[in-house]
Amino acid sequence: MEDGTSALGRPQMYLFGCTLTSDKRESKVDVEDDDTEQQLSLKAVCLGADAEDKFHMVEVEGLTFDGKTTKVPLVALRPSVLPSMTLGGFEITPPVTFRLQAGSGPVHISGQHFVSVKESDDEEEENNTSPVKRPSSLMSGKKLPMKKLKMESDDEEDDSDDDDNDDDSNGNEAKPQKGSGKTLQRTPGPVKTKSPAGPSKSVSDVRLKLSAAAKEGKPLPKTEQKFENYVRSSFKISDKSVIKDLWSFVQTLKTEKK
């Protein structure tokens, strides 16, 4: 399996915003397309002009690095004390839910929404088979390749050697031949091979933990790429064949759950 970042296209940036009120106290951003990688970058949170002079508390609900759901307070605003707050690029990966815990709002949350779409197999094949253009300087013939110049110099040396041989046949003193000294042959040393690093945890232990998480109803990554990142960070496993086997095992857990 190739690295997931190489298969992603150029990320697209969109404007993100949501408003929490007494009628709509929750706003959820979910990932509906498994072929995309999404990221939220929150910039600011502010109260509306008609907000009551009391504390308005907003919490955010998302996933931790090990796939567990957690809730943390985001801001606590009050018109007479702190009507707005700059978050400065607070990044979080969907799915994420914003919830108005206290106050009646309106509370406005703004930021940027980054979306990266995976390239299709046809596009990757087209990029791999695209012809490579040769530099125009080589096609114009203005500069000769170094290899050709070296071959011409070798031909001149061969001609000079032939002339020396002709002189020897005519009775002149023999000249020492070039390269008559002993040449040292290098013997190749032992090639060091790196043994592949095995997983830090046994596959059976990882399967037991994944099976326990599925029985407890904990959410597991929906795509193979996200599952690979999850296994690398949580279990320190980098062997792609082992990760692929674990992914197949997770699919059987989902089938049994259904």
PDB file of C-alpha atoms in Angstrom, residues 40-220:
ATOM      1  CA  LEU A  40     -11.360  22.213  10.274  1.00  0.00           C
ATOM      2  CA  SER A  41      -9.316  25.253  11.247  1.00  0.00           C
ATOM      3  CA  LEU A  42     -11.349  27.407  13.655  1.00  0.00           C
ATOM      4  CA  LYS A  43     -10.504  31.120  13.624  1.00  0.00           C
ATOM      5  CA  ALA A  44     -12.965  33.007  15.859  1.00  0.00           C
ATOM      6  CA  VAL A  45     -16.069  32.735  18.064  1.00  0.00           C
ATOM      7  CA  CYS A  46     -18.269  35.755  18.764  1.00  0.00           C
ATOM      8  CA  LEU A  47     -21.663  36.602  20.260  1.00  0.00           C
ATOM      9  CA  GLY A  48     -24.491  38.073  18.218  1.00  0.00           C
ATOM     10  CA  ALA A  49     -25.631  41.647  18.704  1.00  0.00           C
ATOM     11  CA  ASP A  50     -28.870  40.535  20.435  1.00  0.00           C
ATOM     12  CA  ALA A  51     -27.199  38.099  22.871  1.00  0.00           C
ATOM     13  CA  GLU A  52     -28.240  38.415  26.531  1.00  0.00           C
ATOM     14  CA  ASP A  53     -25.707  39.715  29.056  1.00  0.00           C
ATOM     15  CA  LYS A  54     -24.905  36.350  30.588  1.00  0.00           C
ATOM     16  CA  PHE A  55     -22.335  33.646  30.055  1.00  0.00           C
ATOM     17  CA  HIS A  56     -22.593  31.606  26.864  1.00  0.00           C
ATOM     18  CA  MET A  57     -20.549  28.420  26.991  1.00  0.00           C
ATOM     19  CA  VAL A  58     -19.710  26.341  23.890  1.00  0.00           C
ATOM     20  CA  GLU A  59     -18.220  22.850  24.010  1.00  0.00           C
ATOM     21  CA  VAL A  60     -16.777  20.743  21.189  1.00  0.00           C
ATOM     22  CA  GLU A  61     -17.110  16.968  20.857  1.00  0.00           C
ATOM     23  CA  GLY A  62     -14.648  14.938  18.758  1.00  0.00           C
ATOM     24  CA  LEU A  63     -12.340  11.935  18.628  1.00  0.00           C
ATOM     25  CA  THR A  64      -9.032  11.447  20.424  1.00  0.00           C
ATOM     26  CA  PHE A  65      -5.968   9.840  18.836  1.00  0.00           C
ATOM     27  CA  ASP A  66      -7.070   6.380  20.024  1.00  0.00           C
ATOM     28  CA  GLY A  67     -10.577   6.690  18.530  1.00  0.00           C
ATOM     29  CA  LYS A  68     -12.442   7.586  21.725  1.00  0.00           C
ATOM     30  CA  THR A  69     -15.103  10.311  21.901  1.00  0.00           C
ATOM     31  CA  THR A  70     -14.372  13.261  24.187  1.00  0.00           C
ATOM     32  CA  LYS A  71     -15.977  16.610  25.060  1.00  0.00           C
ATOM     33  CA  VAL A  72     -14.029  19.750  25.933  1.00  0.00           C
ATOM     34  CA  PRO A  73     -15.141  23.379  26.529  1.00  0.00           C
ATOM     35  CA  LEU A  74     -14.243  25.686  23.658  1.00  0.00           C
ATOM     36  CA  VAL A  75     -15.156  29.227  24.879  1.00  0.00           C
ATOM     37  CA  ALA A  76     -17.165  31.011  27.555  1.00  0.00           C
ATOM     38  CA  LEU A  77     -18.338  34.468  26.374  1.00  0.00           C
ATOM     39  CA  ARG A  78     -20.348  37.327  27.856  1.00  0.00           C
ATOM     40  CA  PRO A  79     -21.264  40.551  26.025  1.00  0.00           C
ATOM     41  CA  SER A  80     -20.185  42.904  28.839  1.00  0.00           C
ATOM     42  CA  VAL A  81     -16.954  41.026  29.609  1.00  0.00           C
ATOM     43  CA  LEU A  82     -15.742  39.065  26.565  1.00  0.00           C
ATOM     44  CA  PRO A  83     -17.995  39.303  23.489  1.00  0.00           C
ATOM     45  CA  SER A  84     -15.591  37.485  21.134  1.00  0.00           C
ATOM     46  CA  MET A  85     -12.455  35.342  21.092  1.00  0.00           C
ATOM     47  CA  THR A  86      -9.840  34.606  18.434  1.00  0.00           C
ATOM     48  CA  LEU A  87      -8.793  30.940  18.274  1.00  0.00           C
ATOM     49  CA  GLY A  88      -5.875  31.473  15.890  1.00  0.00           C
ATOM     50  CA  GLY A  89      -6.271  28.319  13.807  1.00  0.00           C
ATOM     51  CA  PHE A  90      -7.572  25.687  16.243  1.00  0.00           C
ATOM     52  CA  GLU A  91      -7.436  22.572  14.027  1.00  0.00           C
ATOM     53  CA  ILE A  92      -9.674  19.537  14.498  1.00  0.00           C
ATOM     54  CA  THR A  93     -10.550  16.565  12.288  1.00  0.00           C
ATOM     55  CA  PRO A  94     -14.241  15.751  11.608  1.00  0.00           C
ATOM     56  CA  PRO A  95     -16.547  14.254  12.716  1.00  0.00           C
ATOM     57  CA  VAL A  96     -16.995  17.059  15.259  1.00  0.00           C
ATOM     58  CA  THR A  97     -20.018  18.525  17.072  1.00  0.00           C
ATOM     59  CA  PHE A  98     -20.343  22.069  18.461  1.00  0.00           C
ATOM     60  CA  ARG A  99     -22.821  22.367  21.351  1.00  0.00           C
ATOM     61  CA  LEU A 100     -24.205  25.416  23.227  1.00  0.00           C
ATOM     62  CA  GLN A 101     -24.080  24.287  26.869  1.00  0.00           C
ATOM     63  CA  ALA A 102     -25.113  27.553  28.553  1.00  0.00           C
ATOM     64  CA  GLY A 103     -26.874  30.695  27.328  1.00  0.00           C
ATOM     65  CA  SER A 104     -29.315  31.262  24.506  1.00  0.00           C
ATOM     66  CA  GLY A 105     -26.957  32.703  21.866  1.00  0.00           C
ATOM     67  CA  PRO A 106     -26.611  33.498  19.134  1.00  0.00           C
ATOM     68  CA  VAL A 107     -22.972  32.331  19.075  1.00  0.00           C
ATOM     69  CA  HIS A 108     -21.172  32.468  15.721  1.00  0.00           C
ATOM     70  CA  ILE A 109     -18.235  30.128  14.980  1.00  0.00           C
ATOM     71  CA  SER A 110     -16.087  30.780  11.888  1.00  0.00           C
ATOM     72  CA  GLY A 111     -13.010  29.260  10.267  1.00  0.00           C
ATOM     73  CA  GLN A 112     -11.748  27.326   7.259  1.00  0.00           C
ATOM     74  CA  HIS A 113     -12.677  23.870   5.941  1.00  0.00           C
ATOM     75  CA  PHE A 114      -9.921  21.948   4.118  1.00  0.00           C
ATOM     76  CA  VAL A 115     -10.889  19.029   1.868  1.00  0.00           C
ATOM     77  CA  SER A 116      -8.409  16.738   0.026  1.00  0.00           C
ATOM     78  CA  VAL A 117      -9.859  14.359  -2.575  1.00  0.00           C
ATOM     79  CA  LYS A 118      -8.045  11.107  -3.400  1.00  0.00           C
ATOM     80  CA  GLU A 119      -6.961  10.718  -7.015  1.00  0.00           C
ATOM     81  CA  SER A 120      -8.553   7.917  -9.023  1.00  0.00           C
ATOM     82  CA  ASP A 121      -6.551   4.981 -10.379  1.00  0.00           C
ATOM     83  CA  ASP A 122      -6.921   6.283 -13.947  1.00  0.00           C
ATOM     84  CA  GLU A 123      -5.392   9.642 -13.027  1.00  0.00           C
ATOM     85  CA  GLU A 124      -2.481   7.979 -11.210  1.00  0.00           C
ATOM     86  CA  GLU A 125      -1.789   5.703 -14.200  1.00  0.00           C
ATOM     87  CA  GLU A 126      -1.880   8.667 -16.565  1.00  0.00           C
ATOM     88  CA  ASN A 127       0.617  10.577 -14.385  1.00  0.00           C
ATOM     89  CA  ASN A 128       2.936   7.557 -14.185  1.00  0.00           C
ATOM     90  CA  THR A 129       2.920   6.908 -17.955  1.00  0.00           C
ATOM     91  CA  SER A 130       3.345  10.522 -19.049  1.00  0.00           C
ATOM     92  CA  PRO A 131       6.371  10.899 -21.397  1.00  0.00           C
ATOM     93  CA  VAL A 132       9.431  12.740 -20.096  1.00  0.00           C
ATOM     94  CA  LYS A 133      10.579  15.600 -22.292  1.00  0.00           C
ATOM     95  CA  ARG A 134      14.288  15.801 -23.053  1.00  0.00           C
ATOM     96  CA  PRO A 135      16.065  19.137 -22.567  1.00  0.00           C
ATOM     97  CA  SER A 136      16.171  21.265 -25.710  1.00  0.00           C
ATOM     98  CA  SER A 137      19.937  21.714 -25.360  1.00  0.00           C
ATOM     99  CA  LEU A 138      20.479  17.992 -26.022  1.00  0.00           C
ATOM    100  CA  MET A 139      18.130  18.016 -29.007  1.00  0.00           C
ATOM    101  CA  SER A 140      19.749  21.091 -30.617  1.00  0.00           C
ATOM    102  CA  GLY A 141      23.230  19.509 -30.690  1.00  0.00           C
ATOM    103  CA  LYS A 142      24.984  22.577 -29.229  1.00  0.00           C
ATOM    104  CA  LYS A 143      26.563  20.585 -26.410  1.00  0.00           C
ATOM    105  CA  LEU A 144      27.966  17.102 -26.836  1.00  0.00           C
ATOM    106  CA  PRO A 145      27.398  14.610 -24.038  1.00  0.00           C
ATOM    107  CA  MET A 146      30.423  13.900 -21.864  1.00  0.00           C
ATOM    108  CA  LYS A 147      30.194  10.197 -22.683  1.00  0.00           C
ATOM    109  CA  LYS A 148      30.669  10.903 -26.399  1.00  0.00           C
ATOM    110  CA  LEU A 149      33.693  13.118 -25.733  1.00  0.00           C
ATOM    111  CA  LYS A 150      35.229  10.350 -23.636  1.00  0.00           C
ATOM    112  CA  MET A 151      34.701   7.824 -26.417  1.00  0.00           C
ATOM    113  CA  GLU A 152      36.479  10.105 -28.906  1.00  0.00           C
ATOM    114  CA  SER A 153      39.447  10.492 -26.567  1.00  0.00           C
ATOM    115  CA  ASP A 154      39.641   6.713 -26.196  1.00  0.00           C
ATOM    116  CA  ASP A 155      39.660   6.368 -29.998  1.00  0.00           C
ATOM    117  CA  GLU A 156      42.601   8.787 -30.208  1.00  0.00           C
ATOM    118  CA  GLU A 157      44.529   6.724 -27.636  1.00  0.00           C
ATOM    119  CA  ASP A 158      43.822   3.577 -29.623  1.00  0.00           C
ATOM    120  CA  ASP A 159      45.152   5.260 -32.783  1.00  0.00           C
ATOM    121  CA  SER A 160      48.322   6.288 -30.959  1.00  0.00           C
ATOM    122  CA  ASP A 161      48.788   2.710 -29.740  1.00  0.00           C
ATOM    123  CA  ASP A 162      48.428   1.442 -33.299  1.00  0.00           C
ATOM    124  CA  ASP A 163      51.091   3.899 -34.432  1.00  0.00           C
ATOM    125  CA  ASP A 164      53.429   2.650 -31.694  1.00  0.00           C
ATOM    126  CA  ASN A 165      52.904  -0.916 -32.821  1.00  0.00           C
ATOM    127  CA  ASP A 166      53.748   0.053 -36.408  1.00  0.00           C
ATOM    128  CA  ASP A 167      56.979   1.680 -35.239  1.00  0.00           C
ATOM    129  CA  ASP A 168      57.917  -1.466 -33.326  1.00  0.00           C
ATOM    130  CA  SER A 169      57.426  -3.547 -36.445  1.00  0.00           C
ATOM    131  CA  ASN A 170      59.782  -1.221 -38.391  1.00  0.00           C
ATOM    132  CA  GLY A 171      62.677  -1.931 -35.977  1.00  0.00           C
ATOM    133  CA  ASN A 172      62.442   1.092 -33.707  1.00  0.00           C
ATOM    134  CA  GLU A 173      62.790   0.802 -29.964  1.00  0.00           C
ATOM    135  CA  ALA A 174      59.688  -0.502 -28.286  1.00  0.00           C
ATOM    136  CA  LYS A 175      57.861   1.971 -26.129  1.00  0.00           C
ATOM    137  CA  PRO A 176      56.315   0.918 -22.875  1.00  0.00           C
ATOM    138  CA  GLN A 177      52.627   0.310 -23.263  1.00  0.00           C
ATOM    139  CA  LYS A 178      50.237   2.381 -21.319  1.00  0.00           C
ATOM    140  CA  GLY A 179      48.521   0.783 -18.405  1.00  0.00           C
ATOM    141  CA  SER A 180      51.200  -1.933 -18.077  1.00  0.00           C
ATOM    142  CA  GLY A 181      51.302  -1.507 -14.286  1.00  0.00           C
ATOM    143  CA  LYS A 182      49.505  -3.867 -12.028  1.00  0.00           C
ATOM    144  CA  THR A 183      45.883  -3.027 -11.354  1.00  0.00           C
ATOM    145  CA  LEU A 184      44.364  -3.527  -7.981  1.00  0.00           C
ATOM    146  CA  GLN A 185      41.120  -5.431  -7.958  1.00  0.00           C
ATOM    147  CA  ARG A 186      38.622  -4.483  -5.337  1.00  0.00           C
ATOM    148  CA  THR A 187      36.861  -7.296  -3.630  1.00  0.00           C
ATOM    149  CA  PRO A 188      33.322  -6.507  -2.690  1.00  0.00           C
ATOM    150  CA  GLY A 189      32.776  -6.480   1.031  1.00  0.00           C
ATOM    151  CA  PRO A 190      29.881  -8.145   2.792  1.00  0.00           C
ATOM    152  CA  VAL A 191      26.578  -6.468   2.065  1.00  0.00           C
ATOM    153  CA  LYS A 192      24.719  -5.492   5.178  1.00  0.00           C
ATOM    154  CA  THR A 193      21.035  -6.114   5.006  1.00  0.00           C
ATOM    155  CA  LYS A 194      18.600  -4.535   7.353  1.00  0.00           C
ATOM    156  CA  SER A 195      16.192  -6.909   8.916  1.00  0.00           C
ATOM    157  CA  PRO A 196      12.635  -5.651   8.729  1.00  0.00           C
ATOM    158  CA  ALA A 197      11.444  -4.200  11.955  1.00  0.00           C
ATOM    159  CA  GLY A 198       8.691  -6.266  13.435  1.00  0.00           C
ATOM    160  CA  PRO A 199       5.605  -4.861  15.114  1.00  0.00           C
ATOM    161  CA  SER A 200       6.027  -3.646  18.674  1.00  0.00           C
ATOM    162  CA  LYS A 201       2.948  -5.608  19.712  1.00  0.00           C
ATOM    163  CA  SER A 202       1.858  -9.100  18.731  1.00  0.00           C
ATOM    164  CA  VAL A 203      -0.923  -9.377  16.188  1.00  0.00           C
ATOM    165  CA  SER A 204      -3.017 -11.491  18.544  1.00  0.00           C
ATOM    166  CA  ASP A 205      -2.946  -8.783  21.246  1.00  0.00           C
ATOM    167  CA  VAL A 206      -3.952  -6.131  18.723  1.00  0.00           C
ATOM    168  CA  ARG A 207      -6.828  -8.294  17.474  1.00  0.00           C
ATOM    169  CA  LEU A 208      -8.073  -8.765  21.024  1.00  0.00           C
ATOM    170  CA  LYS A 209      -8.037  -5.001  21.610  1.00  0.00           C
ATOM    171  CA  LEU A 210      -9.832  -4.290  18.312  1.00  0.00           C
ATOM    172  CA  SER A 211     -12.424  -6.967  19.094  1.00  0.00           C
ATOM    173  CA  ALA A 212     -12.981  -5.507  22.573  1.00  0.00           C
ATOM    174  CA  ALA A 213     -13.364  -1.998  21.141  1.00  0.00           C
ATOM    175  CA  ALA A 214     -15.954  -3.254  18.629  1.00  0.00           C
ATOM    176  CA  LYS A 215     -17.951  -5.035  21.354  1.00  0.00           C
ATOM    177  CA  GLU A 216     -17.953  -1.875  23.517  1.00  0.00           C
ATOM    178  CA  GLY A 217     -19.322   0.104  20.570  1.00  0.00           C
ATOM    179  CA  LYS A 218     -16.235   2.302  20.199  1.00  0.00           C
ATOM    180  CA  PRO A 219     -15.939   3.846  16.728  1.00  0.00           C
ATOM    181  CA  LEU A 220     -13.180   2.461  14.518  1.00  0.00           C
TER     182      LEU A 220
END
